[in-house]
Short mmCIF file of C-alpha atoms in Angstrom, two decimals:
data_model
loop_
_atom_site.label_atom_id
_atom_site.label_comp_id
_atom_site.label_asym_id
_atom_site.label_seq_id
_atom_site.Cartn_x
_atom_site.Cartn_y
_atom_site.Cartn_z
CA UNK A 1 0.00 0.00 0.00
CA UNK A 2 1.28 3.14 -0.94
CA UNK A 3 1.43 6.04 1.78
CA UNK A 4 2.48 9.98 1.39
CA UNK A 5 3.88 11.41 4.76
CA UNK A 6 3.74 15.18 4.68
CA UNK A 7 5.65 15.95 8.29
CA UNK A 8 8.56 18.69 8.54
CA UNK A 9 10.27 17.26 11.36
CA UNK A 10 12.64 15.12 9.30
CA UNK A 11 13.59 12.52 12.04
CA UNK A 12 9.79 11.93 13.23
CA UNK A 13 9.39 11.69 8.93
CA UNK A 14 11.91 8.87 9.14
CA UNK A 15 11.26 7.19 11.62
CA UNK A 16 7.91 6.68 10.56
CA UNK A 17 8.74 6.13 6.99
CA UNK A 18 11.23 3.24 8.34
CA UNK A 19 8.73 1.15 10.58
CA UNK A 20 5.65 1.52 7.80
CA UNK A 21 8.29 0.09 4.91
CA UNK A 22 8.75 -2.89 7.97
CA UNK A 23 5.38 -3.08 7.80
CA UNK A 24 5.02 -3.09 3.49
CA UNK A 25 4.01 0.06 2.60
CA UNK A 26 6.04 1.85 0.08
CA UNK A 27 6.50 5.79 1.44
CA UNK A 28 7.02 8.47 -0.20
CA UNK A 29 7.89 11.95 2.15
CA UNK A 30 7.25 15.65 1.95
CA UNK A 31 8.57 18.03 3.99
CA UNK A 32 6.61 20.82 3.48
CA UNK A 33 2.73 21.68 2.95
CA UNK A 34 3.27 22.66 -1.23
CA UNK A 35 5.69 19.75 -1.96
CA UNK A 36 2.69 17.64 -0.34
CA UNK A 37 -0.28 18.75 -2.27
CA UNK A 38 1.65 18.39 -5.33
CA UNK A 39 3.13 14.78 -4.52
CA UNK A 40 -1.02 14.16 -3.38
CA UNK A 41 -1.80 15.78 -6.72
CA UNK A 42 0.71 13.81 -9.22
CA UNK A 43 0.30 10.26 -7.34
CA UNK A 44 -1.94 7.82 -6.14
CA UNK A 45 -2.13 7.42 -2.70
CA UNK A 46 -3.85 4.10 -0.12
CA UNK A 47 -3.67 6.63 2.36
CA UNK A 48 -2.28 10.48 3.24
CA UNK A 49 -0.66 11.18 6.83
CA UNK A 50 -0.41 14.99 6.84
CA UNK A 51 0.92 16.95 9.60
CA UNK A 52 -1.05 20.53 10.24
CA UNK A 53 1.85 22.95 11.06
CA UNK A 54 3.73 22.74 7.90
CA UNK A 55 5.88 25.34 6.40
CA UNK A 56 4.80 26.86 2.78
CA UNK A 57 1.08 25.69 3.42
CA UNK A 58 -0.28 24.36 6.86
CA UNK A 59 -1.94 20.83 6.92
CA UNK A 60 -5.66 22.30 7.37
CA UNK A 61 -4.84 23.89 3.64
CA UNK A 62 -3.63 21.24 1.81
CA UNK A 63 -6.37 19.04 2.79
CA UNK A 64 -9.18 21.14 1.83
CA UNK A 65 -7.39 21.83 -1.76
CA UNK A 66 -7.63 18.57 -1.93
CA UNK A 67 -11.09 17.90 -0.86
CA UNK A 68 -12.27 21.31 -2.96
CA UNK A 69 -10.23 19.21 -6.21
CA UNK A 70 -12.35 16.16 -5.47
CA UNK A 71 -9.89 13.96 -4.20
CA UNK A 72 -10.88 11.49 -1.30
CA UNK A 73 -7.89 9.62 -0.42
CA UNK A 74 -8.12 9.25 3.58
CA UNK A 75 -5.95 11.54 5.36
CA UNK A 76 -5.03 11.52 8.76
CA UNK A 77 -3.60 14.56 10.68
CA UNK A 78 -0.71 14.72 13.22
CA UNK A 79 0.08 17.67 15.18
CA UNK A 80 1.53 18.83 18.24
CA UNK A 81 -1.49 20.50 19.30
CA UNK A 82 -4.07 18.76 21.45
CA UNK A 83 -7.58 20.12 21.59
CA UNK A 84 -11.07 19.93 20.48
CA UNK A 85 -11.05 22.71 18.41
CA UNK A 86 -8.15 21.66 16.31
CA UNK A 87 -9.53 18.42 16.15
CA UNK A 88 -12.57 20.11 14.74
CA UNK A 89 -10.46 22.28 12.33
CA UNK A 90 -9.13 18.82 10.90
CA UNK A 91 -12.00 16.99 10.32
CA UNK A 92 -13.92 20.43 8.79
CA UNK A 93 -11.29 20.47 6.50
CA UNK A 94 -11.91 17.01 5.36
CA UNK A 95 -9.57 15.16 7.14
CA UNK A 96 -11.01 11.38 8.36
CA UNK A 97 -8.77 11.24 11.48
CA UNK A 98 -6.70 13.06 13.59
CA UNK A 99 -3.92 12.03 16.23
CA UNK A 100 -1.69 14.42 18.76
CA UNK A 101 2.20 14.55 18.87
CA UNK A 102 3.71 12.49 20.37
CA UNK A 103 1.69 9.42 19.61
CA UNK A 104 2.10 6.00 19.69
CA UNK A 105 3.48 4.22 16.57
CA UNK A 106 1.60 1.32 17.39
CA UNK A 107 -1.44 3.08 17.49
CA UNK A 108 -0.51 5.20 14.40
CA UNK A 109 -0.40 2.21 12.85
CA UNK A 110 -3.95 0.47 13.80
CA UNK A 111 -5.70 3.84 12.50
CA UNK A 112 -3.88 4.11 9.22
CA UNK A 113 -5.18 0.06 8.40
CA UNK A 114 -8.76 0.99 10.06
CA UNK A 115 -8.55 4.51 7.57
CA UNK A 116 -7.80 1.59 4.82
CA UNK A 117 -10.36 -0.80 5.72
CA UNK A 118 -12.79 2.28 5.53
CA UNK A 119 -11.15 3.23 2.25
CA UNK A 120 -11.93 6.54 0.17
CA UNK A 121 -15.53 6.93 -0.82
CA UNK A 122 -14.53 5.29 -4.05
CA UNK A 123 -12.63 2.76 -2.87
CA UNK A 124 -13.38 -1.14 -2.63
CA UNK A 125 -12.81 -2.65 1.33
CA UNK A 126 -11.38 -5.52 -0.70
CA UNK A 127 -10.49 -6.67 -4.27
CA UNK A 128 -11.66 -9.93 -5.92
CA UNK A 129 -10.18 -11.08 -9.17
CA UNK A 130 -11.47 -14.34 -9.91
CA UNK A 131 -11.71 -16.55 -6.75
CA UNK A 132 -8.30 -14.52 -5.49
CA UNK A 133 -9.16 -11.87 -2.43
CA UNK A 134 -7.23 -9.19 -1.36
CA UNK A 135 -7.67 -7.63 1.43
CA UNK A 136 -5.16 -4.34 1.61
CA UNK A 137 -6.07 -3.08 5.30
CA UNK A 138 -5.92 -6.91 6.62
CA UNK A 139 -2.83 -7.45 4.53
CA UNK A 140 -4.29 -10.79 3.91
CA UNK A 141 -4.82 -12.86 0.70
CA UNK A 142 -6.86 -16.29 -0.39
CA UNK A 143 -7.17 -18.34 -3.39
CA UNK A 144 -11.00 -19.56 -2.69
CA UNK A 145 -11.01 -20.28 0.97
CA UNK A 146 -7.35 -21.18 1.02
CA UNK A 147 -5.49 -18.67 2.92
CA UNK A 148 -1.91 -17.68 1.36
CA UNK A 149 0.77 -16.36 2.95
CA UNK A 150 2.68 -13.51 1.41
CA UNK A 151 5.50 -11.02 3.02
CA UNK A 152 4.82 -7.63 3.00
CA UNK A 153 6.29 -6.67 -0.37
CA UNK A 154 4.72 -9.87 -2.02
CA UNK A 155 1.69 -8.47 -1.55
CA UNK A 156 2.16 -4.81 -1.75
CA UNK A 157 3.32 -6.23 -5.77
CA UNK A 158 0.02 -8.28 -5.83
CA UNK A 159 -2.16 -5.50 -4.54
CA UNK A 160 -0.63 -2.90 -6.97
CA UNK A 161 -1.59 -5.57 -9.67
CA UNK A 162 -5.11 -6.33 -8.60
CA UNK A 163 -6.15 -2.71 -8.55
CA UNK A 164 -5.88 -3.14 -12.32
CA UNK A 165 -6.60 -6.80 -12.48
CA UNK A 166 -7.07 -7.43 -16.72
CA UNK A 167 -4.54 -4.63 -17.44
CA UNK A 168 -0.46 -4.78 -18.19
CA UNK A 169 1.52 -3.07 -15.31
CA UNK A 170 4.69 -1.82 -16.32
CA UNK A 171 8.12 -2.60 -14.38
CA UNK A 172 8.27 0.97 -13.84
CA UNK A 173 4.92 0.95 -12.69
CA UNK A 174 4.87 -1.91 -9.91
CA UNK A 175 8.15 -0.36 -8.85
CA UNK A 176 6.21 3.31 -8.56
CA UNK A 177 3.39 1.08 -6.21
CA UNK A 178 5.29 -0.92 -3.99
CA UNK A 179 8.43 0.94 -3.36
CA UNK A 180 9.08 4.44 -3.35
CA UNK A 181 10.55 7.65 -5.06
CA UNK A 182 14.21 7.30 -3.21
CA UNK A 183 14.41 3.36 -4.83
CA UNK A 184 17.46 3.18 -6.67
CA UNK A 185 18.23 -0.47 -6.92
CA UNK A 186 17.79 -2.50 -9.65
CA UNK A 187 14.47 -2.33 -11.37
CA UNK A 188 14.67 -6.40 -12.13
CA UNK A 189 13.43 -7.01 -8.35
CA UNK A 190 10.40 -6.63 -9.50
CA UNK A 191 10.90 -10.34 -11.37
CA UNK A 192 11.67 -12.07 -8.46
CA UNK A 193 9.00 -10.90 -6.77
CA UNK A 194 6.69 -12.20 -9.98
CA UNK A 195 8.23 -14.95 -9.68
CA UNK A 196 7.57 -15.47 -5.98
CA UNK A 197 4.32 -14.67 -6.34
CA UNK A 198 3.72 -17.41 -9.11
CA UNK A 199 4.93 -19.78 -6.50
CA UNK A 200 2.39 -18.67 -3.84
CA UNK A 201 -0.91 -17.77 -5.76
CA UNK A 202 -0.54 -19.60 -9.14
CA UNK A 203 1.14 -22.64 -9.26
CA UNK A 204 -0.36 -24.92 -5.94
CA UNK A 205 -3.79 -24.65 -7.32
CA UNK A 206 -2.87 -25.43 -10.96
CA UNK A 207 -3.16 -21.78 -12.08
CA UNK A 208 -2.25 -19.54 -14.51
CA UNK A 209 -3.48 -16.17 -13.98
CA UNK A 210 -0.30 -13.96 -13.17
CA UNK A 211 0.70 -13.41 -16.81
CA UNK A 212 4.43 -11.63 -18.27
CA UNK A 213 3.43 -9.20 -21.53
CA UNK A 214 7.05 -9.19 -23.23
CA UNK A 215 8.43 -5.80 -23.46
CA UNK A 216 5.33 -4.30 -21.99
CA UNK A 217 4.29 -5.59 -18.44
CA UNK A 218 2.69 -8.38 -16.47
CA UNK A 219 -1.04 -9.18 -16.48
CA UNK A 220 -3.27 -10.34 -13.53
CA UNK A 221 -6.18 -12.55 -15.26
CA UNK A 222 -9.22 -14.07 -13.30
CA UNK A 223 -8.76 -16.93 -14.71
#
C-alpha cells in the first residue's frame, strides 16, 4: 500500500517512513505543505498522513485543496497541538482522522489500516479477481477459501496488480506502487518478486493467472 507522509520534522518523517516500509508500505515523504499537495496531486495514494503545522502551506490547507479538487484519499492529521477545536479544524477540512504529537506508533499504525479498511468513498474494502481476495487493510490474501501467505512486499506487488486486475503493469509501474521515489536499486526485483508470487498464488492450485506481456508488463487474469 502506498502512503504519502507530509511531516517537517525530518527525524519523526523517518522514523515513521522506516517502521511503515517494515510493515510493506512503500512511502514516499514531503517536507513541506506545497511539496505535499503536489506529490497528493501527481500520485496515487492508499492513504495520506499529513501533519497541520507545515511550512509553505499548513496541513488544514492542503487538505481542503484537496477535498475542494475532489480527491478522497483518507488523510489523517498529526500535530503537536491537542484540543477539540483543532480536532474540529481537521475533520472540517476534510480530514477522516486526527492524532496528537507524540503518539504511539503502534497506534498510528492500527488507524492508518482501520482509515484503509474504511477506504476513500470510491474505494473497494477488498479486491476480488477471480476466486483470489485481497484484502489491503488486513494485509491478507486467499485463493477460494485457502489462505496464502505472502511477506509484505509480495503483496504490496500483488495489490498494486489487482487494482488493475485485466490490465499490463509496467516494471516501472509496480516499482512506482510498492516501493518508493528514493528506490534506486535495480528495477529487475520486481521479477523475483513475480516470480515469488507465481509460486504462492498460481502454481499450488494449478493456475495460470499472473501473466508476463514481453516488453510491456505483467497481467493479472481471473482466470
Amino acid at each position: 500500500m502506498r502512503v504519502l507522509l507530509v511531516e517537517d520534522e525530518e527525524r519523526l518523517a523517518d522514523l515513521v517512513k522506516g517502521g511503515l516500509a517494515g510493515e510493506g508500505f512503500a512511502v514516499d515523504v514531503a517536507h513541506d505543505g506545497r511539496d505535499g499537495l503536489w506529490m497528493a496531486t501527481e500520485n496515487t495514494y492508499d492513504v495520506i498522513v499529513l501533519d497541520v503545522m507545515l511550512p509553505r502551506m499548513n496541513g488544514y490547507a492542503v487538505c481542503s485543496k484537496l477535498r475542494e479538487a475532489g480527491d478522497w484519499t483518507p488523510i489523517m492529521m498529526l500535530t503537536a497541538k491537542d484540543g477539540i477545536y483543532d480536532e474540529a479544524e481537521a475533520l472540517d477540512n476534510g480530514a477522516d482522522d486526527y492524532l496528537a504529537k507524540p503518539f504511539s506508533y503502534v497506534v498510528l499504525l492500527a488507524r492508518l489500516r482501520a482509515l484503509m479498511r474504511r477506504g476513500g468513498r470510491e474505494r473497494p474494502v477488498s479486491i476480488t479477481v477471480g476466486d483470489l481476495v485481497i484484502d489491503p487493510a488486513g494485509l491478507r490474501c486467499r485463493r477460494g477459501e485457502v489462505e496464502v501467505g505472502l511477506t509484505p512486499k509480495e503483496f504490496a506487488v500483488l495489490h498494486a496488480l489487482a487494482r488493475r486486475a485485466g490490465e499490463v503493469v509496467s516494471k516501472g509501474e509496480l516499482l512506482a506502487q510498492a516501493w518508493d521515489f528514493s528506490y534506486d536499486g535495480d528495477p529487475n526485483i520486481v521479477e523475483v518478486y513475480i516470480s515469488a508470487l507465481r509460486r504462492k498464488i498460481d502454481m499450488p492450485f494449478g493456475k495460470t493467472t499472473l501473466m508476463t506481456v514481453r516488453g510491456a508488463g505483467y497481467r493479472l487474469e481471473a482466470a
